[in-house]
PDB file of C-alpha atoms in Angstrom:
ATOM      1  CA  MET A   1      95.656 127.592  11.232  1.00 92.00           C
ATOM      2  CA  LYS A   2      96.165 127.230  14.988  1.00 97.00           C
ATOM      3  CA  ILE A   3      93.939 128.919  17.610  1.00 98.00           C
ATOM      4  CA  LEU A   4      94.246 129.094  21.390  1.00 98.00           C
ATOM      5  CA  TYR A   5      90.952 129.667  23.199  1.00 98.00           C
ATOM      6  CA  ALA A   6      91.752 130.798  26.759  1.00 98.00           C
ATOM      7  CA  ILE A   7      88.958 130.753  29.342  1.00 96.00           C
ATOM      8  CA  GLN A   8      88.624 132.135  32.857  1.00 93.00           C
ATOM      9  CA  GLY A   9      87.771 129.265  35.204  1.00 88.00           C
ATOM     10  CA  THR A  10      86.526 131.289  38.194  1.00 80.00           C
ATOM     11  CA  GLY A  11      82.751 131.026  38.446  1.00 71.00           C
ATOM     12  CA  ASN A  12      80.552 129.245  35.928  1.00 76.00           C
ATOM     13  CA  GLY A  13      79.677 131.867  33.321  1.00 83.00           C
ATOM     14  CA  HIS A  14      82.826 131.734  31.190  1.00 90.00           C
ATOM     15  CA  LEU A  15      82.787 127.930  30.993  1.00 90.00           C
ATOM     16  CA  SER A  16      79.056 127.855  30.271  1.00 88.00           C
ATOM     17  CA  ARG A  17      79.592 130.188  27.313  1.00 93.00           C
ATOM     18  CA  ALA A  18      82.574 128.121  26.164  1.00 94.00           C
ATOM     19  CA  ARG A  19      80.402 125.004  25.897  1.00 92.00           C
ATOM     20  CA  ASP A  20      78.615 126.675  22.986  1.00 94.00           C
ATOM     21  CA  ILE A  21      81.613 128.443  21.436  1.00 96.00           C
ATOM     22  CA  ILE A  22      84.022 125.471  21.341  1.00 97.00           C
ATOM     23  CA  PRO A  23      81.964 123.235  18.997  1.00 96.00           C
ATOM     24  CA  ILE A  24      81.588 126.175  16.598  1.00 97.00           C
ATOM     25  CA  LEU A  25      85.352 126.742  16.564  1.00 97.00           C
ATOM     26  CA  GLN A  26      85.887 123.008  16.065  1.00 96.00           C
ATOM     27  CA  LYS A  27      83.774 123.136  12.891  1.00 95.00           C
ATOM     28  CA  LYS A  28      86.098 125.678  11.318  1.00 95.00           C
ATOM     29  CA  ASP A  29      89.225 124.775   9.371  1.00 90.00           C
ATOM     30  CA  VAL A  30      91.496 125.337  12.398  1.00 94.00           C
ATOM     31  CA  GLU A  31      93.515 123.431  14.975  1.00 97.00           C
ATOM     32  CA  LEU A  32      92.037 124.366  18.358  1.00 98.00           C
ATOM     33  CA  ASP A  33      93.752 124.242  21.759  1.00 98.00           C
ATOM     34  CA  ILE A  34      91.877 125.088  24.967  1.00 97.00           C
ATOM     35  CA  LEU A  35      93.320 126.756  28.063  1.00 97.00           C
ATOM     36  CA  ILE A  36      91.535 127.120  31.399  1.00 94.00           C
ATOM     37  CA  SER A  37      92.939 128.950  34.411  1.00 93.00           C
ATOM     38  CA  GLY A  38      91.344 129.641  37.758  1.00 84.00           C
ATOM     39  CA  THR A  39      89.285 127.878  40.401  1.00 68.00           C
ATOM     40  CA  GLN A  40      85.803 127.817  41.955  1.00 53.00           C
ATOM     41  CA  ALA A  41      83.883 126.651  38.887  1.00 54.00           C
ATOM     42  CA  ASP A  42      81.118 124.093  39.386  1.00 57.00           C
ATOM     43  CA  ILE A  43      80.962 122.788  35.823  1.00 65.00           C
ATOM     44  CA  ASN A  44      83.418 120.994  33.549  1.00 75.00           C
ATOM     45  CA  LEU A  45      84.070 121.253  29.836  1.00 84.00           C
ATOM     46  CA  PRO A  46      83.450 118.018  27.889  1.00 90.00           C
ATOM     47  CA  TYR A  47      86.445 118.727  25.629  1.00 94.00           C
ATOM     48  CA  PRO A  48      90.186 117.976  25.822  1.00 94.00           C
ATOM     49  CA  ILE A  49      91.992 120.720  27.758  1.00 94.00           C
ATOM     50  CA  THR A  50      95.493 121.506  26.474  1.00 96.00           C
ATOM     51  CA  TYR A  51      96.477 123.794  29.360  1.00 95.00           C
ATOM     52  CA  GLN A  52      94.960 123.571  32.860  1.00 93.00           C
ATOM     53  CA  LEU A  53      96.556 126.361  34.907  1.00 93.00           C
ATOM     54  CA  LYS A  54      96.108 127.859  38.358  1.00 87.00           C
ATOM     55  CA  GLY A  55      96.142 131.421  37.019  1.00 78.00           C
ATOM     56  CA  LEU A  56      94.836 134.223  39.203  1.00 75.00           C
ATOM     57  CA  SER A  57      91.421 133.661  40.773  1.00 57.00           C
ATOM     58  CA  PHE A  58      89.094 135.824  42.790  1.00 53.00           C
ATOM     59  CA  ILE A  59      87.770 133.729  45.678  1.00 47.00           C
ATOM     60  CA  PHE A  60      84.091 134.119  46.593  1.00 48.00           C
ATOM     61  CA  GLY A  61      83.498 135.052  50.211  1.00 45.00           C
ATOM     62  CA  LYS A  62      80.460 134.309  52.362  1.00 53.00           C
ATOM     63  CA  LYS A  63      79.363 137.857  53.209  1.00 51.00           C
ATOM     64  CA  GLY A  64      78.391 139.208  49.823  1.00 46.00           C
ATOM     65  CA  GLY A  65      81.772 139.935  48.254  1.00 45.00           C
ATOM     66  CA  VAL A  66      85.193 138.637  47.271  1.00 44.00           C
ATOM     67  CA  ASP A  67      87.278 137.090  50.068  1.00 42.00           C
ATOM     68  CA  VAL A  68      90.289 139.407  49.790  1.00 40.00           C
ATOM     69  CA  TRP A  69      92.547 137.386  52.108  1.00 37.00           C
ATOM     70  CA  LYS A  70      91.906 134.033  50.421  1.00 49.00           C
ATOM     71  CA  THR A  71      92.368 135.698  47.047  1.00 43.00           C
ATOM     72  CA  TYR A  72      95.692 137.163  48.215  1.00 41.00           C
ATOM     73  CA  PHE A  73      97.024 133.931  49.728  1.00 45.00           C
ATOM     74  CA  LYS A  74      96.097 131.854  46.689  1.00 51.00           C
ATOM     75  CA  ALA A  75      97.747 134.366  44.336  1.00 50.00           C
ATOM     76  CA  LYS A  76     101.168 132.719  44.264  1.00 58.00           C
ATOM     77  CA  THR A  77     103.062 135.253  42.180  1.00 75.00           C
ATOM     78  CA  MET A  78     106.077 133.039  41.391  1.00 80.00           C
ATOM     79  CA  ARG A  79     103.870 130.295  40.017  1.00 86.00           C
ATOM     80  CA  LEU A  80     101.784 132.803  38.060  1.00 87.00           C
ATOM     81  CA  HIS A  81     104.930 134.361  36.562  1.00 89.00           C
ATOM     82  CA  LYS A  82     106.149 130.903  35.531  1.00 92.00           C
ATOM     83  CA  GLU A  83     102.815 130.084  33.880  1.00 94.00           C
ATOM     84  CA  ILE A  84     102.905 133.367  31.953  1.00 95.00           C
ATOM     85  CA  THR A  85     106.498 133.065  30.748  1.00 94.00           C
ATOM     86  CA  MET A  86     106.259 129.380  29.790  1.00 95.00           C
ATOM     87  CA  LEU A  87     103.006 129.567  27.810  1.00 97.00           C
ATOM     88  CA  PRO A  88     103.957 129.277  24.100  1.00 98.00           C
ATOM     89  CA  VAL A  89     101.545 131.878  22.718  1.00 98.00           C
ATOM     90  CA  GLU A  90     103.924 132.537  19.820  1.00 98.00           C
ATOM     91  CA  HIS A  91     102.945 129.142  18.355  1.00 97.00           C
ATOM     92  CA  TYR A  92      99.393 130.302  17.603  1.00 98.00           C
ATOM     93  CA  ASP A  93      97.912 132.271  14.731  1.00 98.00           C
ATOM     94  CA  LEU A  94      95.121 133.640  16.948  1.00 98.00           C
ATOM     95  CA  ILE A  95      94.520 133.837  20.693  1.00 98.00           C
ATOM     96  CA  ILE A  96      90.877 134.301  21.724  1.00 98.00           C
ATOM     97  CA  ASN A  97      90.660 135.305  25.372  1.00 98.00           C
ATOM     98  CA  ASP A  98      87.663 135.172  27.734  1.00 97.00           C
ATOM     99  CA  PHE A  99      89.026 137.261  30.645  1.00 95.00           C
ATOM    100  CA  GLU A 100      91.915 134.830  31.149  1.00 96.00           C
ATOM    101  CA  PRO A 101      95.039 136.485  32.635  1.00 94.00           C
ATOM    102  CA  VAL A 102      97.855 134.011  31.869  1.00 96.00           C
ATOM    103  CA  SER A 103      97.503 134.046  28.079  1.00 97.00           C
ATOM    104  CA  ALA A 104      96.676 137.775  28.067  1.00 97.00           C
ATOM    105  CA  TRP A 105      99.874 138.701  29.921  1.00 96.00           C
ATOM    106  CA  ALA A 106     101.946 136.181  27.960  1.00 97.00           C
ATOM    107  CA  CYS A 107     100.795 137.907  24.770  1.00 98.00           C
ATOM    108  CA  LYS A 108     101.485 141.356  26.213  1.00 96.00           C
ATOM    109  CA  LEU A 109     105.032 140.411  27.247  1.00 96.00           C
ATOM    110  CA  LYS A 110     105.781 138.870  23.848  1.00 97.00           C
ATOM    111  CA  LYS A 111     103.977 141.644  21.925  1.00 97.00           C
ATOM    112  CA  ILE A 112     101.550 139.197  20.305  1.00 97.00           C
ATOM    113  CA  PRO A 113      97.955 140.194  19.435  1.00 98.00           C
ATOM    114  CA  CYS A 114      95.309 138.891  21.808  1.00 98.00           C
ATOM    115  CA  VAL A 115      91.598 139.143  21.005  1.00 98.00           C
ATOM    116  CA  SER A 116      89.133 139.491  23.846  1.00 98.00           C
ATOM    117  CA  LEU A 117      85.742 137.786  23.588  1.00 98.00           C
ATOM    118  CA  SER A 118      84.217 138.365  27.009  1.00 97.00           C
ATOM    119  CA  HIS A 119      81.567 140.118  29.019  1.00 97.00           C
ATOM    120  CA  GLN A 120      84.224 142.157  30.817  1.00 95.00           C
ATOM    121  CA  SER A 121      85.376 143.885  27.623  1.00 96.00           C
ATOM    122  CA  ALA A 122      81.776 144.956  26.986  1.00 97.00           C
ATOM    123  CA  VAL A 123      81.445 146.298  30.549  1.00 97.00           C
ATOM    124  CA  LEU A 124      84.449 148.559  29.943  1.00 94.00           C
ATOM    125  CA  ALA A 125      83.117 149.908  26.618  1.00 95.00           C
ATOM    126  CA  PRO A 126      82.370 153.670  26.668  1.00 95.00           C
ATOM    127  CA  ASN A 127      78.652 153.314  25.891  1.00 96.00           C
ATOM    128  CA  ALA A 128      77.942 150.508  28.377  1.00 97.00           C
ATOM    129  CA  PRO A 129      76.067 151.531  31.572  1.00 97.00           C
ATOM    130  CA  LYS A 130      78.164 152.381  34.609  1.00 96.00           C
ATOM    131  CA  PRO A 131      77.204 152.778  38.291  1.00 95.00           C
ATOM    132  CA  LYS A 132      76.620 156.286  39.595  1.00 92.00           C
ATOM    133  CA  LYS A 133      79.323 155.809  42.233  1.00 90.00           C
ATOM    134  CA  GLU A 134      82.801 155.946  40.704  1.00 88.00           C
ATOM    135  CA  ASP A 135      85.202 153.083  41.431  1.00 91.00           C
ATOM    136  CA  PRO A 136      88.575 153.963  39.837  1.00 91.00           C
ATOM    137  CA  LEU A 137      90.382 151.016  41.471  1.00 89.00           C
ATOM    138  CA  GLY A 138      87.726 148.497  40.467  1.00 87.00           C
ATOM    139  CA  LYS A 139      87.755 149.809  36.909  1.00 91.00           C
ATOM    140  CA  LEU A 140      91.563 149.646  36.795  1.00 91.00           C
ATOM    141  CA  ILE A 141      91.616 146.036  38.039  1.00 88.00           C
ATOM    142  CA  LEU A 142      89.028 145.031  35.431  1.00 90.00           C
ATOM    143  CA  LYS A 143      91.061 146.736  32.709  1.00 91.00           C
ATOM    144  CA  LYS A 144      94.482 145.385  33.714  1.00 91.00           C
ATOM    145  CA  TYR A 145      93.538 141.858  34.846  1.00 92.00           C
ATOM    146  CA  ALA A 146      93.617 140.358  31.339  1.00 94.00           C
ATOM    147  CA  PRO A 147      94.828 143.027  28.859  1.00 95.00           C
ATOM    148  CA  THR A 148      94.041 142.467  25.179  1.00 97.00           C
ATOM    149  CA  THR A 149      94.736 144.229  21.901  1.00 97.00           C
ATOM    150  CA  LYS A 150      91.256 143.970  20.372  1.00 97.00           C
ATOM    151  CA  GLN A 151      87.897 143.655  22.099  1.00 97.00           C
ATOM    152  CA  TYR A 152      84.607 141.964  21.314  1.00 98.00           C
ATOM    153  CA  GLY A 153      82.064 141.658  24.082  1.00 97.00           C
ATOM    154  CA  PHE A 154      78.724 140.352  25.316  1.00 98.00           C
ATOM    155  CA  HIS A 155      76.242 142.410  27.320  1.00 98.00           C
ATOM    156  CA  PHE A 156      72.541 142.569  28.126  1.00 98.00           C
ATOM    157  CA  LYS A 157      72.139 144.882  25.112  1.00 98.00           C
ATOM    158  CA  ALA A 158      74.274 145.563  22.017  1.00 97.00           C
ATOM    159  CA  TYR A 159      75.496 148.974  23.189  1.00 97.00           C
ATOM    160  CA  GLU A 160      78.160 149.250  20.437  1.00 96.00           C
ATOM    161  CA  ASP A 161      79.049 147.542  17.133  1.00 94.00           C
ATOM    162  CA  SER A 162      81.547 145.243  18.836  1.00 96.00           C
ATOM    163  CA  ILE A 163      79.111 144.294  21.624  1.00 98.00           C
ATOM    164  CA  PHE A 164      76.680 141.423  21.118  1.00 98.00           C
ATOM    165  CA  THR A 165      73.699 140.087  23.034  1.00 98.00           C
ATOM    166  CA  PRO A 166      74.436 137.132  25.356  1.00 97.00           C
ATOM    167  CA  VAL A 167      75.409 133.635  24.291  1.00 96.00           C
ATOM    168  CA  ILE A 168      72.489 131.630  25.653  1.00 96.00           C
ATOM    169  CA  ARG A 169      73.683 128.060  25.990  1.00 92.00           C
ATOM    170  CA  GLN A 170      71.682 125.315  24.292  1.00 92.00           C
ATOM    171  CA  ASP A 171      70.669 123.788  27.646  1.00 91.00           C
ATOM    172  CA  ILE A 172      68.727 126.986  28.304  1.00 95.00           C
ATOM    173  CA  ARG A 173      67.444 127.513  24.743  1.00 96.00           C
ATOM    174  CA  LEU A 174      66.033 123.984  24.658  1.00 95.00           C
ATOM    175  CA  ALA A 175      64.663 123.948  28.210  1.00 96.00           C
ATOM    176  CA  HIS A 176      60.900 123.574  28.601  1.00 96.00           C
ATOM    177  CA  CYS A 177      59.880 126.626  30.629  1.00 97.00           C
ATOM    178  CA  THR A 178      56.781 126.561  32.798  1.00 96.00           C
ATOM    179  CA  PRO A 179      55.563 129.064  35.426  1.00 92.00           C
ATOM    180  CA  GLY A 180      56.132 127.078  38.621  1.00 93.00           C
ATOM    181  CA  ASP A 181      55.523 127.952  42.264  1.00 94.00           C
ATOM    182  CA  HIS A 182      59.091 128.078  43.585  1.00 98.00           C
ATOM    183  CA  TYR A 183      61.848 130.684  43.333  1.00 98.00           C
ATOM    184  CA  THR A 184      65.394 129.725  42.317  1.00 98.00           C
ATOM    185  CA  VAL A 185      68.222 131.327  44.337  1.00 98.00           C
ATOM    186  CA  TYR A 186      71.910 131.526  43.420  1.00 96.00           C
ATOM    187  CA  LEU A 187      73.991 133.814  45.646  1.00 94.00           C
ATOM    188  CA  PRO A 188      77.505 132.261  45.719  1.00 89.00           C
ATOM    189  CA  SER A 189      79.087 135.094  47.718  1.00 86.00           C
ATOM    190  CA  TYR A 190      76.796 134.471  50.719  1.00 91.00           C
ATOM    191  CA  ASP A 191      76.975 131.464  53.029  1.00 90.00           C
ATOM    192  CA  ASP A 192      74.007 129.158  53.514  1.00 92.00           C
ATOM    193  CA  GLU A 193      73.347 130.330  57.064  1.00 92.00           C
ATOM    194  CA  LYS A 194      72.953 133.933  55.902  1.00 93.00           C
ATOM    195  CA  ILE A 195      70.656 132.925  53.039  1.00 94.00           C
ATOM    196  CA  LEU A 196      68.495 130.792  55.332  1.00 94.00           C
ATOM    197  CA  SER A 197      68.240 133.568  57.932  1.00 94.00           C
ATOM    198  CA  ILE A 198      66.722 135.957  55.368  1.00 96.00           C
ATOM    199  CA  LEU A 199      64.580 133.599  53.291  1.00 96.00           C
ATOM    200  CA  SER A 200      63.084 131.970  56.391  1.00 95.00           C
ATOM    201  CA  LYS A 201      61.412 135.324  57.130  1.00 95.00           C
ATOM    202  CA  ILE A 202      59.367 134.924  53.922  1.00 95.00           C
ATOM    203  CA  LYS A 203      57.344 131.874  54.879  1.00 89.00           C
ATOM    204  CA  ASP A 204      54.682 131.681  52.169  1.00 91.00           C
ATOM    205  CA  VAL A 205      57.194 131.062  49.358  1.00 95.00           C
ATOM    206  CA  THR A 206      59.085 127.937  48.278  1.00 97.00           C
ATOM    207  CA  TRP A 207      62.793 128.586  47.757  1.00 98.00           C
ATOM    208  CA  GLU A 208      65.246 126.354  45.853  1.00 98.00           C
ATOM    209  CA  VAL A 209      68.728 127.525  46.838  1.00 97.00           C
ATOM    210  CA  PHE A 210      71.850 126.417  44.936  1.00 95.00           C
ATOM    211  CA  SER A 211      74.959 126.592  47.103  1.00 92.00           C
ATOM    212  CA  LYS A 212      78.717 126.649  46.512  1.00 82.00           C
ATOM    213  CA  HIS A 213      79.210 125.879  50.198  1.00 81.00           C
ATOM    214  CA  ASN A 214      77.083 122.738  50.663  1.00 80.00           C
ATOM    215  CA  LYS A 215      77.823 119.257  49.291  1.00 83.00           C
ATOM    216  CA  LYS A 216      74.480 117.642  50.136  1.00 90.00           C
ATOM    217  CA  THR A 217      70.800 118.580  49.875  1.00 93.00           C
ATOM    218  CA  ILE A 218      69.061 119.832  53.006  1.00 92.00           C
ATOM    219  CA  THR A 219      65.477 120.986  53.518  1.00 93.00           C
ATOM    220  CA  ASN A 220      64.415 123.509  56.137  1.00 88.00           C
ATOM    221  CA  LYS A 221      60.629 124.023  56.031  1.00 90.00           C
ATOM    222  CA  ASN A 222      59.997 126.015  52.822  1.00 94.00           C
ATOM    223  CA  ILE A 223      63.676 126.167  51.776  1.00 96.00           C
ATOM    224  CA  THR A 224      65.743 123.536  49.993  1.00 96.00           C
ATOM    225  CA  VAL A 225      69.515 124.006  49.771  1.00 96.00           C
ATOM    226  CA  GLN A 226      71.394 121.836  47.286  1.00 95.00           C
ATOM    227  CA  PRO A 227      74.823 121.694  45.625  1.00 93.00           C
ATOM    228  CA  ILE A 228      75.107 123.014  42.088  1.00 89.00           C
ATOM    229  CA  THR A 229      74.733 120.654  39.173  1.00 88.00           C
ATOM    230  CA  ASN A 230      74.029 121.916  35.672  1.00 87.00           C
ATOM    231  CA  GLU A 231      70.943 119.762  35.098  1.00 91.00           C
ATOM    232  CA  ALA A 232      69.304 120.536  38.446  1.00 94.00           C
ATOM    233  CA  PHE A 233      70.001 124.262  38.147  1.00 94.00           C
ATOM    234  CA  VAL A 234      68.608 124.533  34.600  1.00 95.00           C
ATOM    235  CA  THR A 235      65.496 122.540  35.582  1.00 97.00           C
ATOM    236  CA  SER A 236      64.934 124.692  38.651  1.00 98.00           C
ATOM    237  CA  MET A 237      65.231 127.929  36.647  1.00 98.00           C
ATOM    238  CA  ALA A 238      63.017 126.674  33.829  1.00 98.00           C
ATOM    239  CA  THR A 239      60.219 125.667  36.208  1.00 98.00           C
ATOM    240  CA  SER A 240      60.541 128.618  38.598  1.00 98.00           C
ATOM    241  CA  LYS A 241      58.318 131.611  39.151  1.00 97.00           C
ATOM    242  CA  GLY A 242      61.348 133.875  39.442  1.00 98.00           C
ATOM    243  CA  ILE A 243      65.107 133.969  39.993  1.00 98.00           C
ATOM    244  CA  LEU A 244      67.018 135.731  42.787  1.00 98.00           C
ATOM    245  CA  CYS A 245      70.735 135.908  42.054  1.00 97.00           C
ATOM    246  CA  GLY A 246      73.888 137.989  42.045  1.00 96.00           C
ATOM    247  CA  ALA A 247      74.466 140.627  39.389  1.00 97.00           C
ATOM    248  CA  GLY A 248      76.751 138.434  37.333  1.00 94.00           C
ATOM    249  CA  PHE A 249      76.110 138.110  33.629  1.00 96.00           C
ATOM    250  CA  GLU A 250      75.130 134.613  32.529  1.00 95.00           C
ATOM    251  CA  THR A 251      72.472 133.743  35.123  1.00 95.00           C
ATOM    252  CA  PRO A 252      70.589 137.061  34.814  1.00 98.00           C
ATOM    253  CA  ALA A 253      70.801 136.812  30.994  1.00 98.00           C
ATOM    254  CA  GLU A 254      69.426 133.270  31.102  1.00 97.00           C
ATOM    255  CA  ALA A 255      66.626 134.342  33.451  1.00 98.00           C
ATOM    256  CA  LEU A 256      65.653 137.162  31.083  1.00 98.00           C
ATOM    257  CA  PHE A 257      65.749 134.800  28.090  1.00 98.00           C
ATOM    258  CA  MET A 258      63.474 132.347  29.928  1.00 98.00           C
ATOM    259  CA  LYS A 259      61.048 135.211  30.619  1.00 97.00           C
ATOM    260  CA  LYS A 260      61.387 134.797  34.360  1.00 98.00           C
ATOM    261  CA  LYS A 261      61.061 137.728  36.719  1.00 97.00           C
ATOM    262  CA  LEU A 262      64.434 138.639  38.127  1.00 98.00           C
ATOM    263  CA  LEU A 263      65.888 140.258  41.257  1.00 98.00           C
ATOM    264  CA  VAL A 264      69.652 140.834  41.528  1.00 98.00           C
ATOM    265  CA  ILE A 265      72.108 141.665  44.313  1.00 97.00           C
ATOM    266  CA  PRO A 266      75.532 142.894  43.131  1.00 96.00           C
ATOM    267  CA  MET A 267      78.593 141.651  45.012  1.00 91.00           C
ATOM    268  CA  LYS A 268      80.229 144.196  47.290  1.00 87.00           C
ATOM    269  CA  GLY A 269      83.418 145.731  45.928  1.00 84.00           C
ATOM    270  CA  GLN A 270      82.998 144.046  42.544  1.00 90.00           C
ATOM    271  CA  TYR A 271      83.009 146.697  39.827  1.00 93.00           C
ATOM    272  CA  GLU A 272      81.792 144.405  37.059  1.00 95.00           C
ATOM    273  CA  GLN A 273      78.690 143.425  39.043  1.00 95.00           C
ATOM    274  CA  GLN A 274      78.001 147.057  39.925  1.00 96.00           C
ATOM    275  CA  CYS A 275      78.061 147.832  36.180  1.00 97.00           C
ATOM    276  CA  ASN A 276      75.781 144.874  35.467  1.00 98.00           C
ATOM    277  CA  ALA A 277      73.371 146.072  38.138  1.00 98.00           C
ATOM    278  CA  ALA A 278      73.306 149.528  36.507  1.00 98.00           C
ATOM    279  CA  ALA A 279      72.524 147.977  33.114  1.00 98.00           C
ATOM    280  CA  LEU A 280      69.804 145.722  34.522  1.00 98.00           C
ATOM    281  CA  LYS A 281      68.258 148.591  36.475  1.00 98.00           C
ATOM    282  CA  ASP A 282      68.103 150.629  33.259  1.00 97.00           C
ATOM    283  CA  MET A 283      66.154 147.727  31.727  1.00 98.00           C
ATOM    284  CA  GLY A 284      63.660 147.705  34.599  1.00 97.00           C
ATOM    285  CA  VAL A 285      65.081 144.818  36.650  1.00 98.00           C
ATOM    286  CA  PRO A 286      64.860 145.462  40.431  1.00 97.00           C
ATOM    287  CA  VAL A 287      68.189 145.654  42.260  1.00 97.00           C
ATOM    288  CA  ILE A 288      68.885 145.561  46.001  1.00 97.00           C
ATOM    289  CA  LYS A 289      72.237 146.598  47.474  1.00 94.00           C
ATOM    290  CA  SER A 290      72.787 143.629  49.775  1.00 93.00           C
ATOM    291  CA  PHE A 291      71.148 140.570  51.281  1.00 93.00           C
ATOM    292  CA  LYS A 292      70.100 142.008  54.636  1.00 93.00           C
ATOM    293  CA  LYS A 293      66.938 142.028  56.741  1.00 94.00           C
ATOM    294  CA  LYS A 294      66.212 145.654  55.844  1.00 95.00           C
ATOM    295  CA  TYR A 295      65.652 144.545  52.234  1.00 96.00           C
ATOM    296  CA  ILE A 296      63.100 141.825  53.045  1.00 97.00           C
ATOM    297  CA  LYS A 297      60.292 144.222  52.106  1.00 96.00           C
ATOM    298  CA  ASN A 298      61.934 144.751  48.696  1.00 97.00           C
ATOM    299  CA  ILE A 299      62.040 140.980  48.174  1.00 97.00           C
ATOM    300  CA  LYS A 300      58.374 140.661  49.171  1.00 97.00           C
ATOM    301  CA  ASP A 301      57.433 143.489  46.800  1.00 97.00           C
ATOM    302  CA  TRP A 302      59.261 141.682  43.987  1.00 97.00           C
ATOM    303  CA  ILE A 303      57.399 138.474  44.765  1.00 97.00           C
ATOM    304  CA  GLU A 304      54.087 140.337  44.502  1.00 96.00           C
ATOM    305  CA  ASN A 305      55.045 142.000  41.204  1.00 95.00           C
ATOM    306  CA  ASP A 306      54.808 139.768  38.127  1.00 91.00           C
ATOM    307  CA  THR A 307      56.488 142.148  35.676  1.00 92.00           C
ATOM    308  CA  ILE A 308      58.578 140.352  33.029  1.00 94.00           C
ATOM    309  CA  ILE A 309      61.327 142.219  31.142  1.00 96.00           C
ATOM    310  CA  GLU A 310      61.133 141.468  27.413  1.00 96.00           C
ATOM    311  CA  VAL A 311      64.435 140.765  25.625  1.00 98.00           C
ATOM    312  CA  ASP A 312      65.472 139.440  22.228  1.00 97.00           C
ATOM    313  CA  TYR A 313      68.538 137.195  22.408  1.00 98.00           C
ATOM    314  CA  PRO A 314      68.862 135.428  19.013  1.00 97.00           C
ATOM    315  CA  ASP A 315      71.300 132.555  18.494  1.00 97.00           C
ATOM    316  CA  ILE A 316      74.078 134.416  16.646  1.00 97.00           C
ATOM    317  CA  THR A 317      77.135 132.772  18.214  1.00 96.00           C
ATOM    318  CA  GLU A 318      78.417 131.304  14.944  1.00 97.00           C
ATOM    319  CA  GLN A 319      78.077 134.668  13.186  1.00 97.00           C
ATOM    320  CA  ILE A 320      80.137 136.270  15.964  1.00 97.00           C
ATOM    321  CA  ILE A 321      82.866 133.622  15.633  1.00 97.00           C
ATOM    322  CA  ASP A 322      82.899 134.046  11.848  1.00 97.00           C
ATOM    323  CA  LYS A 323      83.304 137.800  12.278  1.00 97.00           C
ATOM    324  CA  ILE A 324      86.237 137.370  14.656  1.00 97.00           C
ATOM    325  CA  LEU A 325      87.994 134.850  12.416  1.00 97.00           C
ATOM    326  CA  THR A 326      87.468 137.006   9.322  1.00 96.00           C
ATOM    327  CA  GLU A 327      88.756 140.172  10.991  1.00 97.00           C
ATOM    328  CA  ASN A 328      91.731 138.626  12.789  1.00 96.00           C
ATOM    329  CA  LEU A 329      93.172 135.848  10.610  1.00 88.00           C
TER     330      LEU A 329
END
């Protein structure tokens, strides 16, 4: 039995989840190949990669959203078409897809089933929370980016039978959590200068900022900015008093699991993050629209409020994989 596990390589969440899913798949009586497409991830997979493709990546900007121009110029359509047409998806008994466009479109063109196992498929589910403001284009992009024939998803809550609570990686499950004095910050769509300009206004707090834009550690009074490494980031979160981050999926889920107070800022023009923000707000997590001076009071109010959102995220990853294999092989 031959399986292709195709993973989106933009950002860190998909690869973080894959680090827990791959060893479970390897335990099964299957031959497993791994495909990664995309850029801008800060972590690597410690497993052999069969296909390393450029794919189609969204490029993080520095002003709170996706850099549309960089995304456009890096989207080399001829290369992408070649990757799609040359990928031998017909050689596999099952394709499991985590929001990965090359394998998804290769399957669609060749009329081969493709099973989604991603957060994005859960976001699109009818019963999952949606933002009050409609975004037809954003919803369409999310739906068409990596089309699949069957969907299983992860979300902050199990809103439907095919939606499961988050995969919390073992690094987080095994981390020793203590209530420290600093706050961990991860806002990859903002540049360091912008982050420093806002956080420097809140002087009585220690901030540990993890940056996609800085290759060395710098300290500016009560703020430390450092490049992202898995070990340093997990340690900082585990020993923090709270976590300020974008409205992605994995980092907020990990913060909730660690019982850390959480404040999120959804990326501008990013429908998935707007949906995540709606779900988190429903759970009681504070959300601010953008990282601007007018929201400094909201940040200070969050610092003063020690409310922790209770969640139950059991380790059911192997049961999910067993369900998918049983229903699709």
